[in-house]
Coordinates of C-alpha atoms and ligand atoms in Angstrom, one line a residue:
M1 CA -8.0 23.7 -2.7
S2 CA -7.9 26.1 -5.6
R3 CA -10.4 25.9 -8.4
K4 CA -7.6 25.2 -10.8
T5 CA -6.4 22.2 -8.7
D6 CA -10.0 21.0 -8.3
Y7 CA -10.5 21.1 -12.1
I8 CA -7.2 19.3 -12.9
K9 CA -8.3 16.6 -10.4
K10 CA -11.6 16.3 -12.1
V11 CA -9.9 15.8 -15.4
L12 CA -7.0 13.5 -14.3
G13 CA -8.3 11.8 -11.2
D14 CA -6.8 11.6 -7.8
N15 CA -3.2 10.9 -8.8
V16 CA -2.5 14.6 -9.5
P17 CA 0.3 16.1 -7.4
V18 CA -1.2 18.5 -4.8
P19 CA 1.1 21.3 -3.7
V20 CA 1.3 21.7 0.1
I21 CA 4.2 24.3 0.1
E22 CA 4.8 26.8 -2.7
L23 CA 7.2 29.7 -2.7
V24 CA 7.1 32.0 -5.7
N25 CA 10.0 34.4 -6.2
V26 CA 10.5 34.8 -2.5
S27 CA 13.2 37.1 -1.1
K28 CA 13.8 38.0 2.5
S29 CA 16.0 40.7 3.7
Y30 CA 16.4 41.4 7.4
Q31 CA 18.6 44.4 6.8
P32 CA 18.8 46.6 3.7
G33 CA 21.5 45.5 1.3
T34 CA 21.7 41.8 2.4
E35 CA 19.3 39.0 1.5
A36 CA 18.9 35.9 3.6
L37 CA 16.8 34.4 0.7
S38 CA 17.0 35.7 -2.8
D39 CA 14.3 35.0 -5.4
V40 CA 13.5 31.5 -4.1
S41 CA 10.8 29.5 -6.0
L42 CA 10.0 26.0 -4.7
R43 CA 7.1 23.6 -4.7
I44 CA 6.7 20.6 -2.4
D45 CA 3.7 18.2 -3.0
K46 CA 1.6 16.3 -0.7
G47 CA 3.3 13.0 0.4
E48 CA 6.8 14.1 -0.5
F49 CA 9.9 13.5 1.7
V50 CA 12.3 16.4 1.2
F51 CA 15.7 17.2 2.7
I52 CA 16.8 20.8 2.8
V53 CA 20.6 21.1 3.1
G54 CA 23.1 23.9 3.1
H55 CA 25.9 25.5 5.2
S56 CA 25.1 27.5 8.3
G57 CA 23.8 30.9 7.3
S58 CA 22.5 29.8 3.9
G59 CA 18.9 30.6 4.8
K60 CA 17.3 27.3 6.0
S61 CA 15.9 28.7 9.2
T62 CA 14.6 31.8 7.4
L63 CA 12.7 29.4 5.1
I64 CA 11.2 27.6 8.1
K65 CA 10.3 30.9 9.8
L66 CA 8.6 32.1 6.6
L67 CA 6.5 28.9 6.4
M68 CA 5.3 29.3 10.0
K69 CA 4.6 33.0 9.4
E70 CA 7.1 33.9 12.2
T71 CA 8.4 36.4 9.7
S72 CA 7.2 37.7 6.3
P73 CA 8.9 37.8 3.0
S74 CA 10.3 41.1 1.6
S75 CA 8.8 40.1 -1.7
G76 CA 7.2 37.1 -3.4
K77 CA 4.4 34.8 -2.4
I78 CA 4.2 31.8 -0.1
F79 CA 1.3 29.3 -0.1
V80 CA 0.8 26.6 2.5
N81 CA -2.0 24.1 1.6
N82 CA -2.9 26.6 -1.2
K83 CA -3.4 29.4 1.3
D84 CA -1.6 32.7 0.5
L85 CA 0.2 33.5 3.8
S86 CA 0.1 37.2 3.1
K87 CA -3.7 37.0 3.3
I88 CA -3.7 35.2 6.6
R89 CA -4.8 37.4 9.5
H90 CA -3.1 37.5 12.8
H91 CA -5.9 35.5 14.5
Q92 CA -5.6 32.8 11.8
I93 CA -1.8 32.1 12.5
P94 CA -2.4 29.5 15.2
A95 CA -4.6 27.5 12.7
L96 CA -1.8 27.7 10.1
R97 CA 0.8 26.5 12.6
R98 CA -1.4 23.6 13.5
K99 CA -1.2 22.3 10.0
I100 CA 2.6 22.2 10.3
G101 CA 4.0 20.0 13.1
V102 CA 7.6 21.0 14.0
V103 CA 10.4 19.0 15.5
F104 CA 13.5 20.9 16.7
Q105 CA 17.1 19.9 17.3
S106 CA 16.8 20.6 21.0
F107 CA 13.6 18.6 21.6
R108 CA 12.0 21.5 23.5
L109 CA 10.0 19.3 25.9
L110 CA 8.4 20.7 29.1
K111 CA 10.7 19.3 31.9
D112 CA 8.2 19.5 34.7
R113 CA 5.5 17.5 32.8
N114 CA 5.4 13.9 32.1
I115 CA 5.4 12.4 28.6
F116 CA 1.7 12.1 28.4
E117 CA 1.3 15.8 29.4
N118 CA 4.0 16.9 27.0
V119 CA 2.0 15.5 24.1
A120 CA -1.4 16.3 25.5
F121 CA -0.4 20.0 25.8
A122 CA -0.5 20.3 22.0
Q123 CA -4.1 19.1 22.1
R124 CA -5.2 21.2 25.1
I125 CA -4.1 24.3 23.1
I126 CA -6.6 23.5 20.5
E127 CA -9.2 22.7 23.1
K128 CA -9.6 19.0 22.5
S129 CA -11.8 17.3 25.0
S130 CA -10.3 15.2 27.8
K131 CA -11.9 12.2 26.3
E132 CA -10.2 12.7 22.9
I133 CA -6.9 13.5 24.5
K134 CA -7.0 10.2 26.5
K135 CA -7.6 8.4 23.2
N136 CA -5.2 10.4 20.9
V137 CA -2.1 10.7 23.1
P138 CA -1.5 7.0 23.8
A139 CA -2.3 6.3 20.1
V140 CA 0.3 8.8 18.9
L141 CA 2.8 7.6 21.5
S142 CA 2.4 4.1 20.2
I143 CA 3.4 5.2 16.7
V144 CA 6.7 6.4 18.1
G145 CA 7.0 3.3 20.3
L146 CA 6.7 5.0 23.7
E147 CA 3.3 4.1 24.9
D148 CA 4.8 2.4 28.0
K149 CA 6.7 5.5 29.0
M150 CA 3.8 7.9 29.3
D151 CA 4.3 8.5 33.0
K152 CA 8.0 9.2 32.8
F153 CA 9.5 12.7 32.8
P154 CA 11.8 13.9 30.0
N155 CA 14.9 13.6 32.1
E156 CA 14.2 9.9 32.6
L157 CA 14.4 9.3 28.9
S158 CA 17.3 9.0 26.5
G159 CA 17.9 11.7 23.9
G160 CA 16.5 9.5 21.2
E161 CA 13.4 8.8 23.2
Q162 CA 12.9 12.5 24.0
Q163 CA 13.1 13.3 20.3
R164 CA 10.5 10.6 19.7
V165 CA 8.2 12.3 22.2
A166 CA 8.8 15.6 20.2
V167 CA 7.8 13.8 17.0
A168 CA 4.6 12.5 18.8
R169 CA 3.8 16.0 20.0
A170 CA 4.3 17.3 16.4
L171 CA 2.0 14.7 15.0
V172 CA -0.8 14.6 17.6
N173 CA -2.9 17.3 15.9
A174 CA -2.6 15.5 12.6
P175 CA -0.7 18.1 10.6
S176 CA -0.5 17.9 6.8
I177 CA 3.3 18.8 7.0
L178 CA 5.9 17.6 9.4
L179 CA 8.9 20.0 9.5
A180 CA 12.0 18.8 11.3
D181 CA 14.8 21.3 11.9
E182 CA 18.1 19.4 12.5
P183 CA 16.2 16.6 14.3
T184 CA 19.3 14.5 14.7
G185 CA 21.7 17.3 15.6
N186 CA 21.8 16.2 19.3
L187 CA 21.7 12.5 18.7
D188 CA 24.2 9.7 18.3
P189 CA 24.2 7.8 15.0
K190 CA 22.0 4.9 16.2
N191 CA 19.3 7.3 17.6
S192 CA 19.6 9.5 14.5
W193 CA 18.8 6.5 12.3
E194 CA 15.8 5.6 14.5
I195 CA 14.4 9.1 14.2
M196 CA 14.9 9.1 10.5
K197 CA 13.2 5.7 10.1
L198 CA 10.3 7.0 12.2
L199 CA 10.0 10.1 10.0
N200 CA 10.2 7.9 6.9
D201 CA 7.4 5.7 8.3
I202 CA 5.3 8.7 9.1
N203 CA 5.8 9.9 5.5
K204 CA 4.8 6.5 4.1
R205 CA 1.5 6.9 6.1
G206 CA 0.8 10.1 4.1
T207 CA 2.3 13.1 5.9
T208 CA 4.5 15.4 3.9
V209 CA 7.9 15.5 5.7
V210 CA 10.5 18.2 5.3
V211 CA 13.8 17.7 7.1
V212 CA 16.5 20.4 7.4
T213 CA 19.8 18.7 8.1
H214 CA 23.6 18.6 8.0
N215 CA 23.7 14.9 8.4
E216 CA 25.4 13.8 5.2
E217 CA 25.3 10.1 5.8
I218 CA 21.5 10.1 6.3
V219 CA 20.9 12.2 3.3
N220 CA 23.2 10.0 1.2
V221 CA 21.7 6.7 2.3
M222 CA 18.0 7.7 2.1
Q223 CA 18.1 8.9 -1.5
K224 CA 15.2 11.3 -1.2
R225 CA 14.6 14.7 -2.9
V226 CA 17.4 17.0 -1.8
I227 CA 17.2 20.8 -2.1
T228 CA 20.5 22.6 -1.5
I229 CA 20.5 26.2 -0.5
E230 CA 23.6 28.4 -0.6
H231 CA 23.7 32.1 0.3
G232 CA 20.0 32.3 0.1
V233 CA 19.6 30.7 -3.3
I234 CA 18.5 27.2 -4.3
V235 CA 21.6 25.8 -6.1
S236 CA 20.2 22.4 -6.7
D237 CA 17.0 20.4 -6.4
V238 CA 17.3 16.7 -7.2
K239 CA 14.7 14.0 -7.0
R240 CA 16.9 11.4 -5.5
G241 CA 20.1 12.7 -4.2
G242 CA 22.9 12.9 -1.8
Y243 CA 24.8 15.7 -0.1
S244 CA 28.4 16.6 0.7
S245 CA 29.2 19.7 2.8
E246 CA 32.5 19.9 1.0
D247 CA 30.8 21.0 -2.2
Ligands
LIG1 P1 20.7 28.9 8.3 O1 19.4 28.4 9.0 O2 20.9 28.1 7.0 O3 21.9 28.8 9.2 P2 19.6 31.5 8.5 O4 18.3 31.5 7.8 O5 19.5 31.5 10.0 O6 20.5 30.4 7.9 O7 20.4 32.9 8.1 C1 20.5 33.3 6.7 C2 21.2 34.7 6.8 O8 20.3 35.7 7.4 C3 22.4 34.8 7.6 O9 23.3 35.6 7.0 C4 22.0 35.3 8.9 O10 23.0 36.0 9.6 C5 20.9 36.3 8.5 N1 19.8 36.4 9.6 C6 19.1 35.4 10.1 N2 18.2 35.8 11.0 C7 18.4 37.2 11.1 C8 17.8 38.2 11.9 N3 16.8 38.0 12.7 N4 18.3 39.5 11.7 C9 19.3 39.7 10.8 N5 19.9 38.8 10.1 C10 19.5 37.5 10.2

């Protein structure tokens, strides 16, 4: 926490918005002469639920890669939990990524491990003890409603269930931000809604949730903050909004 935020909290109490993601005049160019993101400034506070929408090629994946420090901006500053990513050293990158749980369109589960192991894997990487893993994994699987499927393998579950396992894996290390990149892209409408309700519940319990999506119906029904990116520029940022890809 920065000294400024600490001071404001002291003056105003605990209800002060705390930024978890901040981009200040960020541009990213992969090749000279073209920009995937152009002068993007953006702030997402603790506890928010945000949709990021925009056509293919508009810069959404670039934004996610920048937040995970998979790539670096050509100019501008990025802060995650008030940490300036340009000042994070190579060996500190795993710790940054642990603060951000990620869910992908394609689930990305390990096919040869059962559900328990798929979630436990994320805890083993950070060297949690077996005792803690035995406690945490069933607990997080119960949040996504799959405690009774711990011994199954991914191919024994439906697409919606596999995505719920991926959500559990993203959550097990208690990240401050849950980033979902097209989480419903491979799901039918019923399972899509179940995943979105789950993400909404997780948000209500305190985790900041950022969802990149093309799913107009979901964005329109949920009426959350919607940030629209076009050609690398934020063209709108509304507190409670919808989305139409026709725009
Ligand atoms: P989205 O996720 O919204 O589809 P991207 O962030 O993937 O958009 O892409 C934004 C722009 O950057 C596109 O024009 C894309 O072709 C370009 N781009 C993305 N990744 C790379 C890369 N690794 N090298 C060169 N150009 C890239």
